[in-house]
């Protein structure tokens, strides 16, 4: 069974996460007793089989087999990983095996995703510096770097990671066991945080590059990309905080004034085609632009910045990035939203915004950015850092 779950990815043995998710979904539909008695979920494309391995039937071998169509579709998903077909392939996979995709589950790229989260330690140290109290909660803890930092810099605190994605929680539990980590991790919903840690159960709640994902993926009142998700999350967090507790946010930001225009001129000959594909695939909002030559486009400044976030990550992350809107408030808009949502119960202690270090240098190899007159301009701030204290 384990041999069948592994395949070669980028030159190393990697778990075939497609098969893994299918097996997990299959097993979630039945009990051990049903399996023992031969009652399995009805699915024409995956089958559990068990056979005695010992003459006295003291040991059994268990495995899973897939239909020919299922095997071919899994192979197709692996081949589609680096192409625009990836999302369509995944939808076909879910339809065939009749199970639901967790919107936070990065599927094949989960190991890359967790590795990327672990490489971003500098800004997380700043978050740790503002954390206070005896109970600290990290929402969407990724690879666990924030958990490690909070534990290291606040040795007397109880540190808890909460994530809605089963695979992230599983990976963190393995890390905890492997490294004898002192923090805890649980599956939970940040929109109802008080249900998991109790009202006034935490002193610090951290949202590190996770609010924009919640905004993008979670339907609120039947609609994705709904600021109501952010409002509900902030209200729930305030309920879960003790007096003088803090909400710490690091996430994407839009720029202002938002009426300005930018010209993106592509140095990479494939860049223009990438852009046009992005405009058609981006789920956050409609993006309009005007061609200004074979290798350049004119568009709104915030649409330009939103595209450049995805262009920075490149082709491999494309299927995920087009699903997400990184900037969802301007600085003044975010401040006003927090004040309107939390009212007199909360005070904004820190509100900063900046451009991520190295971002401009990386993009300078791929594009030239100018204003409408063709004058070179710098990228605008892309990230905000906010500390809110409960009165």
Short mmCIF file of C-alpha atoms in Angstrom, two decimals:
data_model
loop_
_atom_site.label_atom_id
_atom_site.label_comp_id
_atom_site.label_asym_id
_atom_site.label_seq_id
_atom_site.Cartn_x
_atom_site.Cartn_y
_atom_site.Cartn_z
CA UNK A 1 0.00 0.00 0.00
CA UNK A 2 2.72 2.49 0.94
CA UNK A 3 4.76 1.69 -2.14
CA UNK A 4 1.74 2.47 -4.26
CA UNK A 5 1.24 5.81 -2.48
CA UNK A 6 4.65 7.14 -3.48
CA UNK A 7 5.76 8.57 -6.81
CA UNK A 8 8.64 10.62 -8.18
CA UNK A 9 8.12 14.40 -7.93
CA UNK A 10 10.98 16.75 -8.80
CA UNK A 11 13.49 13.96 -8.41
CA UNK A 12 12.43 12.70 -4.99
CA UNK A 13 9.93 10.22 -3.62
CA UNK A 14 6.72 12.00 -2.68
CA UNK A 15 3.36 10.88 -1.35
CA UNK A 16 0.78 10.68 -4.12
CA UNK A 17 -1.55 13.12 -2.41
CA UNK A 18 -4.34 12.45 -4.93
CA UNK A 19 -4.59 8.82 -3.87
CA UNK A 20 -4.08 9.79 -0.24
CA UNK A 21 -7.03 12.21 -0.27
CA UNK A 22 -9.25 9.68 -2.04
CA UNK A 23 -8.41 7.00 0.54
CA UNK A 24 -9.00 9.41 3.43
CA UNK A 25 -12.36 10.42 1.99
CA UNK A 26 -13.31 6.76 1.46
CA UNK A 27 -12.42 5.78 5.02
CA UNK A 28 -14.26 8.78 6.46
CA UNK A 29 -17.48 7.29 5.09
CA UNK A 30 -17.30 4.04 7.05
CA UNK A 31 -16.43 2.58 10.46
CA UNK A 32 -13.89 -0.09 11.39
CA UNK A 33 -16.78 -2.45 12.17
CA UNK A 34 -18.22 -1.96 8.68
CA UNK A 35 -14.85 -2.63 7.09
CA UNK A 36 -14.39 -5.81 9.16
CA UNK A 37 -17.83 -7.00 8.12
CA UNK A 38 -17.20 -6.25 4.47
CA UNK A 39 -19.57 -3.27 4.22
CA UNK A 40 -17.76 -0.60 2.23
CA UNK A 41 -18.90 2.74 0.77
CA UNK A 42 -20.26 2.36 -2.74
CA UNK A 43 -17.77 3.84 -5.19
CA UNK A 44 -17.12 2.34 -8.58
CA UNK A 45 -13.62 3.83 -8.78
CA UNK A 46 -11.94 2.91 -5.48
CA UNK A 47 -12.11 -0.35 -3.60
CA UNK A 48 -10.71 -1.51 -0.27
CA UNK A 49 -9.50 -5.09 -0.12
CA UNK A 50 -8.24 -7.15 2.82
CA UNK A 51 -6.75 -10.61 2.95
CA UNK A 52 -5.31 -12.75 5.77
CA UNK A 53 -1.51 -12.85 5.84
CA UNK A 54 -1.30 -15.53 8.52
CA UNK A 55 -2.64 -19.07 8.58
CA UNK A 56 -4.53 -18.34 11.81
CA UNK A 57 -5.78 -15.02 10.44
CA UNK A 58 -3.93 -13.08 13.13
CA UNK A 59 -2.67 -10.55 10.55
CA UNK A 60 -4.36 -9.05 7.53
CA UNK A 61 -3.07 -7.10 4.55
CA UNK A 62 -5.12 -4.09 3.52
CA UNK A 63 -4.86 -2.20 0.26
CA UNK A 64 -6.80 0.01 -2.11
CA UNK A 65 -7.35 -0.46 -5.81
CA UNK A 66 -8.55 2.12 -8.32
CA UNK A 67 -10.55 1.67 -11.49
CA UNK A 68 -8.76 2.02 -14.81
CA UNK A 69 -10.48 5.37 -15.36
CA UNK A 70 -9.50 6.48 -11.84
CA UNK A 71 -5.84 5.54 -12.34
CA UNK A 72 -5.72 7.41 -15.66
CA UNK A 73 -7.32 10.50 -14.12
CA UNK A 74 -4.83 10.49 -11.22
CA UNK A 75 -1.99 10.29 -13.77
CA UNK A 76 -3.59 13.17 -15.71
CA UNK A 77 -3.70 15.31 -12.53
CA UNK A 78 0.03 14.70 -12.01
CA UNK A 79 0.76 15.68 -15.60
CA UNK A 80 -1.44 18.79 -15.33
CA UNK A 81 0.35 20.14 -12.24
CA UNK A 82 2.35 22.71 -14.19
CA UNK A 83 -0.30 23.69 -16.70
CA UNK A 84 -3.48 25.78 -16.81
CA UNK A 85 -5.40 22.47 -16.91
CA UNK A 86 -4.64 21.77 -13.27
CA UNK A 87 -7.82 23.17 -11.71
CA UNK A 88 -10.00 21.45 -14.30
CA UNK A 89 -8.21 18.16 -13.70
CA UNK A 90 -8.80 18.43 -9.95
CA UNK A 91 -12.51 19.14 -10.46
CA UNK A 92 -12.77 16.01 -12.63
CA UNK A 93 -10.98 14.00 -9.94
CA UNK A 94 -13.40 15.14 -7.24
CA UNK A 95 -16.41 14.48 -9.43
CA UNK A 96 -15.25 10.98 -10.34
CA UNK A 97 -14.49 9.93 -6.76
CA UNK A 98 -17.40 11.92 -5.34
CA UNK A 99 -15.65 13.85 -2.63
CA UNK A 100 -15.26 17.49 -1.69
CA UNK A 101 -12.10 19.58 -1.89
CA UNK A 102 -11.20 21.55 1.24
CA UNK A 103 -10.58 25.05 -0.12
CA UNK A 104 -7.52 25.42 2.08
CA UNK A 105 -5.93 22.14 0.98
CA UNK A 106 -3.17 22.91 -1.50
CA UNK A 107 -3.22 19.27 -2.64
CA UNK A 108 -0.11 18.42 -4.67
CA UNK A 109 1.77 21.57 -3.67
CA UNK A 110 1.14 21.16 0.06
CA UNK A 111 4.76 20.24 0.80
CA UNK A 112 6.01 23.24 -1.20
CA UNK A 113 3.40 25.42 0.50
CA UNK A 114 4.43 24.33 4.00
CA UNK A 115 8.11 24.80 3.07
CA UNK A 116 7.40 28.34 1.83
CA UNK A 117 5.61 29.12 5.08
CA UNK A 118 8.65 27.89 7.03
CA UNK A 119 11.03 30.13 5.06
CA UNK A 120 9.31 33.39 6.02
CA UNK A 121 10.66 33.84 9.53
CA UNK A 122 11.72 37.51 9.62
CA UNK A 123 8.28 39.12 9.71
CA UNK A 124 7.05 36.40 12.07
CA UNK A 125 9.68 37.44 14.60
CA UNK A 126 8.06 40.90 14.59
CA UNK A 127 4.69 39.30 15.27
CA UNK A 128 6.20 37.40 18.19
CA UNK A 129 7.58 40.64 19.62
CA UNK A 130 4.04 42.08 19.87
CA UNK A 131 2.47 38.90 21.31
CA UNK A 132 1.39 39.10 24.97
CA UNK A 133 -0.06 36.93 27.73
CA UNK A 134 -0.22 33.28 28.69
CA UNK A 135 -2.33 31.87 25.84
CA UNK A 136 -1.35 32.53 22.22
CA UNK A 137 -3.26 31.26 19.18
CA UNK A 138 -1.93 31.13 15.60
CA UNK A 139 -4.68 30.87 12.97
CA UNK A 140 -3.60 28.99 9.84
CA UNK A 141 -0.17 27.99 11.22
CA UNK A 142 1.17 26.55 7.93
CA UNK A 143 4.49 24.81 8.59
CA UNK A 144 4.62 25.75 12.27
CA UNK A 145 7.30 28.47 12.25
CA UNK A 146 5.08 30.93 14.13
CA UNK A 147 4.29 28.25 16.71
CA UNK A 148 8.00 27.58 17.19
CA UNK A 149 8.82 31.28 17.51
CA UNK A 150 6.05 32.00 20.01
CA UNK A 151 7.10 29.00 22.11
CA UNK A 152 10.76 30.01 22.01
CA UNK A 153 10.26 33.70 22.81
CA UNK A 154 7.40 33.20 25.28
CA UNK A 155 8.42 30.06 27.19
CA UNK A 156 5.75 30.52 29.84
CA UNK A 157 2.88 30.74 27.36
CA UNK A 158 0.53 28.05 26.08
CA UNK A 159 0.77 28.19 22.26
CA UNK A 160 -1.99 26.71 20.07
CA UNK A 161 -2.24 26.40 16.27
CA UNK A 162 -5.71 26.24 14.73
CA UNK A 163 -6.33 25.32 11.09
CA UNK A 164 -9.41 24.23 9.16
CA UNK A 165 -7.41 21.96 6.81
CA UNK A 166 -6.99 18.37 7.97
CA UNK A 167 -3.72 17.87 6.09
CA UNK A 168 -2.06 20.88 7.76
CA UNK A 169 -3.14 19.69 11.22
CA UNK A 170 -1.86 16.18 10.46
CA UNK A 171 1.50 17.50 9.26
CA UNK A 172 1.89 19.70 12.35
CA UNK A 173 1.05 16.79 14.66
CA UNK A 174 3.81 14.78 13.00
CA UNK A 175 6.20 17.74 13.43
CA UNK A 176 5.22 18.08 17.08
CA UNK A 177 5.90 14.41 17.72
CA UNK A 178 9.11 14.40 15.69
CA UNK A 179 10.55 17.47 17.41
CA UNK A 180 8.93 17.09 20.84
CA UNK A 181 7.41 20.54 20.38
CA UNK A 182 5.61 22.13 23.32
CA UNK A 183 2.81 23.78 21.34
CA UNK A 184 -0.55 22.21 20.55
CA UNK A 185 -2.54 22.07 17.32
CA UNK A 186 -6.21 21.50 16.57
CA UNK A 187 -8.66 21.62 13.71
CA UNK A 188 -11.07 24.53 14.07
CA UNK A 189 -13.00 27.35 12.41
CA UNK A 190 -11.75 30.93 12.90
CA UNK A 191 -15.25 32.29 12.29
CA UNK A 192 -16.33 30.65 15.55
CA UNK A 193 -13.08 30.85 17.47
CA UNK A 194 -14.71 31.20 20.88
CA UNK A 195 -16.21 27.72 20.40
CA UNK A 196 -12.71 26.20 20.37
CA UNK A 197 -10.74 28.23 22.91
CA UNK A 198 -13.62 29.67 24.92
CA UNK A 199 -14.77 33.23 25.48
CA UNK A 200 -11.89 35.29 26.86
CA UNK A 201 -9.71 32.21 26.47
CA UNK A 202 -6.72 33.79 24.68
CA UNK A 203 -4.33 36.71 25.14
CA UNK A 204 -2.95 36.87 21.58
CA UNK A 205 -4.53 35.76 18.30
CA UNK A 206 -2.33 35.84 15.20
CA UNK A 207 -3.50 36.06 11.56
CA UNK A 208 -0.35 35.79 9.47
CA UNK A 209 -1.18 35.87 5.72
CA UNK A 210 -4.40 33.95 6.31
CA UNK A 211 -7.21 36.53 6.28
CA UNK A 212 -6.98 37.03 2.51
CA UNK A 213 -7.41 33.26 2.05
CA UNK A 214 -10.49 33.25 4.26
CA UNK A 215 -11.81 36.24 2.32
CA UNK A 216 -11.21 34.42 -0.98
CA UNK A 217 -12.38 30.90 -0.19
CA UNK A 218 -15.10 31.03 2.46
CA UNK A 219 -18.61 31.79 1.18
CA UNK A 220 -20.28 34.20 3.60
CA UNK A 221 -24.02 34.68 3.23
CA UNK A 222 -23.68 32.79 -0.06
CA UNK A 223 -20.91 34.96 -1.49
CA UNK A 224 -17.14 34.58 -1.68
CA UNK A 225 -14.86 37.66 -1.56
CA UNK A 226 -17.19 39.04 1.08
CA UNK A 227 -15.87 41.46 3.69
CA UNK A 228 -18.39 39.91 6.05
CA UNK A 229 -15.93 37.03 6.53
CA UNK A 230 -13.33 39.47 7.86
CA UNK A 231 -15.91 41.16 10.11
CA UNK A 232 -17.13 37.86 11.56
CA UNK A 233 -13.55 36.71 12.16
CA UNK A 234 -12.62 39.92 13.98
CA UNK A 235 -15.78 39.80 16.12
CA UNK A 236 -15.18 36.16 17.02
CA UNK A 237 -11.55 36.91 17.87
CA UNK A 238 -12.58 39.77 20.15
CA UNK A 239 -14.95 37.44 22.02
CA UNK A 240 -12.13 34.94 22.43
CA UNK A 241 -9.71 37.57 23.79
CA UNK A 242 -9.18 38.49 27.41
CA UNK A 243 -9.05 42.22 28.28
CA UNK A 244 -5.76 43.73 27.08
CA UNK A 245 -5.43 40.82 24.66
CA UNK A 246 -4.23 41.43 21.11
CA UNK A 247 -5.19 40.55 17.55
CA UNK A 248 -2.09 40.68 15.30
CA UNK A 249 -2.63 40.81 11.53
CA UNK A 250 -0.12 40.60 8.72
CA UNK A 251 -1.73 40.43 5.27
CA UNK A 252 -2.16 41.97 1.84
CA UNK A 253 -3.08 45.61 1.32
CA UNK A 254 -4.34 47.68 -1.62
CA UNK A 255 -2.92 51.12 -2.34
CA UNK A 256 -4.54 54.55 -2.44
CA UNK A 257 -5.55 56.57 -4.26
CA UNK A 258 -6.93 53.66 -6.24
CA UNK A 259 -7.74 55.68 -9.37
CA UNK A 260 -4.15 55.80 -10.62
CA UNK A 261 -3.07 53.74 -13.63
CA UNK A 262 0.05 51.70 -14.32
CA UNK A 263 1.67 50.31 -17.45
CA UNK A 264 3.24 46.87 -17.19
CA UNK A 265 5.79 46.18 -19.91
CA UNK A 266 6.85 42.54 -20.11
CA UNK A 267 10.50 41.66 -20.58
CA UNK A 268 9.70 37.94 -20.74
CA UNK A 269 8.15 37.12 -24.15
CA UNK A 270 5.70 34.77 -22.41
CA UNK A 271 4.57 37.41 -19.93
CA UNK A 272 1.81 38.96 -22.03
CA UNK A 273 0.15 35.59 -22.62
CA UNK A 274 0.41 34.84 -18.90
CA UNK A 275 -1.32 38.15 -18.15
CA UNK A 276 -4.21 37.54 -20.57
CA UNK A 277 -4.77 34.08 -19.13
CA UNK A 278 -4.74 35.57 -15.62
CA UNK A 279 -7.40 38.16 -16.51
CA UNK A 280 -9.71 35.37 -17.64
CA UNK A 281 -9.04 33.11 -14.66
CA UNK A 282 -8.83 35.51 -11.70
CA UNK A 283 -11.81 34.93 -9.41
CA UNK A 284 -11.54 37.99 -7.15
CA UNK A 285 -13.04 40.63 -9.47
CA UNK A 286 -13.28 41.63 -13.11
CA UNK A 287 -10.04 43.14 -14.41
CA UNK A 288 -10.09 45.47 -17.41
CA UNK A 289 -7.04 46.69 -19.30
CA UNK A 290 -5.93 48.46 -22.46
CA UNK A 291 -3.15 47.02 -24.66
CA UNK A 292 -0.36 49.54 -25.23
CA UNK A 293 1.71 47.62 -27.73
CA UNK A 294 2.57 43.96 -28.19
CA UNK A 295 4.29 43.62 -24.82
CA UNK A 296 2.53 46.12 -22.54
CA UNK A 297 -0.82 46.76 -20.86
CA UNK A 298 -2.41 49.75 -19.09
CA UNK A 299 -4.63 49.04 -16.07
CA UNK A 300 -5.76 50.22 -12.65
CA UNK A 301 -2.96 50.37 -10.06
CA UNK A 302 -4.55 47.84 -7.68
CA UNK A 303 -5.35 45.43 -10.50
CA UNK A 304 -1.73 45.73 -11.62
CA UNK A 305 -0.44 44.94 -8.13
CA UNK A 306 -2.86 42.01 -7.70
CA UNK A 307 -1.62 40.51 -10.97
CA UNK A 308 2.01 41.01 -10.02
CA UNK A 309 1.54 38.97 -6.82
CA UNK A 310 0.58 35.99 -8.97
CA UNK A 311 3.24 36.71 -11.59
CA UNK A 312 5.87 36.63 -8.85
CA UNK A 313 4.86 33.14 -7.72
CA UNK A 314 4.90 31.86 -11.30
CA UNK A 315 3.32 28.98 -13.14
CA UNK A 316 3.48 26.34 -10.43
CA UNK A 317 1.39 28.34 -7.94
CA UNK A 318 -0.90 29.79 -10.64
CA UNK A 319 -3.92 27.48 -10.10
CA UNK A 320 -4.09 28.55 -6.45
CA UNK A 321 -3.14 32.21 -6.78
CA UNK A 322 -5.89 33.00 -9.32
CA UNK A 323 -8.40 31.81 -6.71
CA UNK A 324 -7.16 34.32 -4.11
CA UNK A 325 -7.38 38.09 -3.77
CA UNK A 326 -4.35 39.25 -1.78
CA UNK A 327 -5.36 42.90 -1.26
CA UNK A 328 -8.90 43.47 -0.03
CA UNK A 329 -8.67 46.88 1.74
CA UNK A 330 -6.76 50.14 1.27
CA UNK A 331 -4.95 51.29 4.45
CA UNK A 332 -7.60 53.88 5.36
CA UNK A 333 -10.35 51.45 4.41
CA UNK A 334 -8.91 48.72 6.64
CA UNK A 335 -8.57 51.08 9.60
CA UNK A 336 -12.16 52.33 9.20
CA UNK A 337 -13.43 48.75 8.81
CA UNK A 338 -11.76 47.62 12.05
CA UNK A 339 -13.14 50.60 13.95
CA UNK A 340 -16.65 50.10 12.56
CA UNK A 341 -16.59 46.34 13.24
CA UNK A 342 -15.10 46.33 16.75
CA UNK A 343 -16.19 49.77 17.92
CA UNK A 344 -15.13 51.12 21.28
CA UNK A 345 -14.14 47.66 22.54
CA UNK A 346 -10.85 47.75 20.66
CA UNK A 347 -7.94 50.10 20.02
CA UNK A 348 -5.52 50.00 17.07
CA UNK A 349 -2.03 50.12 18.61
CA UNK A 350 0.01 49.63 15.43
CA UNK A 351 -0.95 50.18 11.79
CA UNK A 352 1.88 49.95 9.24
CA UNK A 353 2.13 49.06 5.57
CA UNK A 354 5.17 48.37 3.42
CA UNK A 355 6.55 46.61 0.35
CA UNK A 356 7.95 43.16 0.97
CA UNK A 357 11.74 43.10 0.85
CA UNK A 358 13.22 41.68 -2.35
CA UNK A 359 9.90 41.78 -4.18
CA UNK A 360 10.79 44.67 -6.46
CA UNK A 361 14.23 43.25 -7.30
CA UNK A 362 12.69 39.92 -8.24
CA UNK A 363 10.09 41.47 -10.55
CA UNK A 364 12.58 43.86 -12.20
CA UNK A 365 13.89 40.90 -14.21
CA UNK A 366 10.44 40.19 -15.59
CA UNK A 367 8.66 43.55 -16.02
CA UNK A 368 9.08 47.30 -16.26
CA UNK A 369 6.48 49.35 -14.38
CA UNK A 370 5.63 52.95 -15.39
CA UNK A 371 2.88 55.52 -14.91
CA UNK A 372 0.59 56.53 -17.79
CA UNK A 373 3.21 58.90 -19.21
CA UNK A 374 5.84 56.13 -19.35
CA UNK A 375 7.85 57.37 -16.34
CA UNK A 376 9.31 54.49 -14.28
CA UNK A 377 7.66 54.13 -10.87
CA UNK A 378 8.19 51.94 -7.83
CA UNK A 379 5.84 49.23 -6.70
CA UNK A 380 3.35 50.31 -4.06
CA UNK A 381 3.08 48.87 -0.56
CA UNK A 382 1.76 45.33 -0.64
CA UNK A 383 1.60 44.26 3.02
CA UNK A 384 0.08 45.59 6.22
CA UNK A 385 0.98 44.94 9.87
CA UNK A 386 -1.74 45.68 12.42
CA UNK A 387 -1.96 45.22 16.18
CA UNK A 388 -5.39 45.59 17.82
CA UNK A 389 -5.85 45.55 21.60
CA UNK A 390 -9.06 44.69 23.44
CA UNK A 391 -9.97 47.35 25.98
#
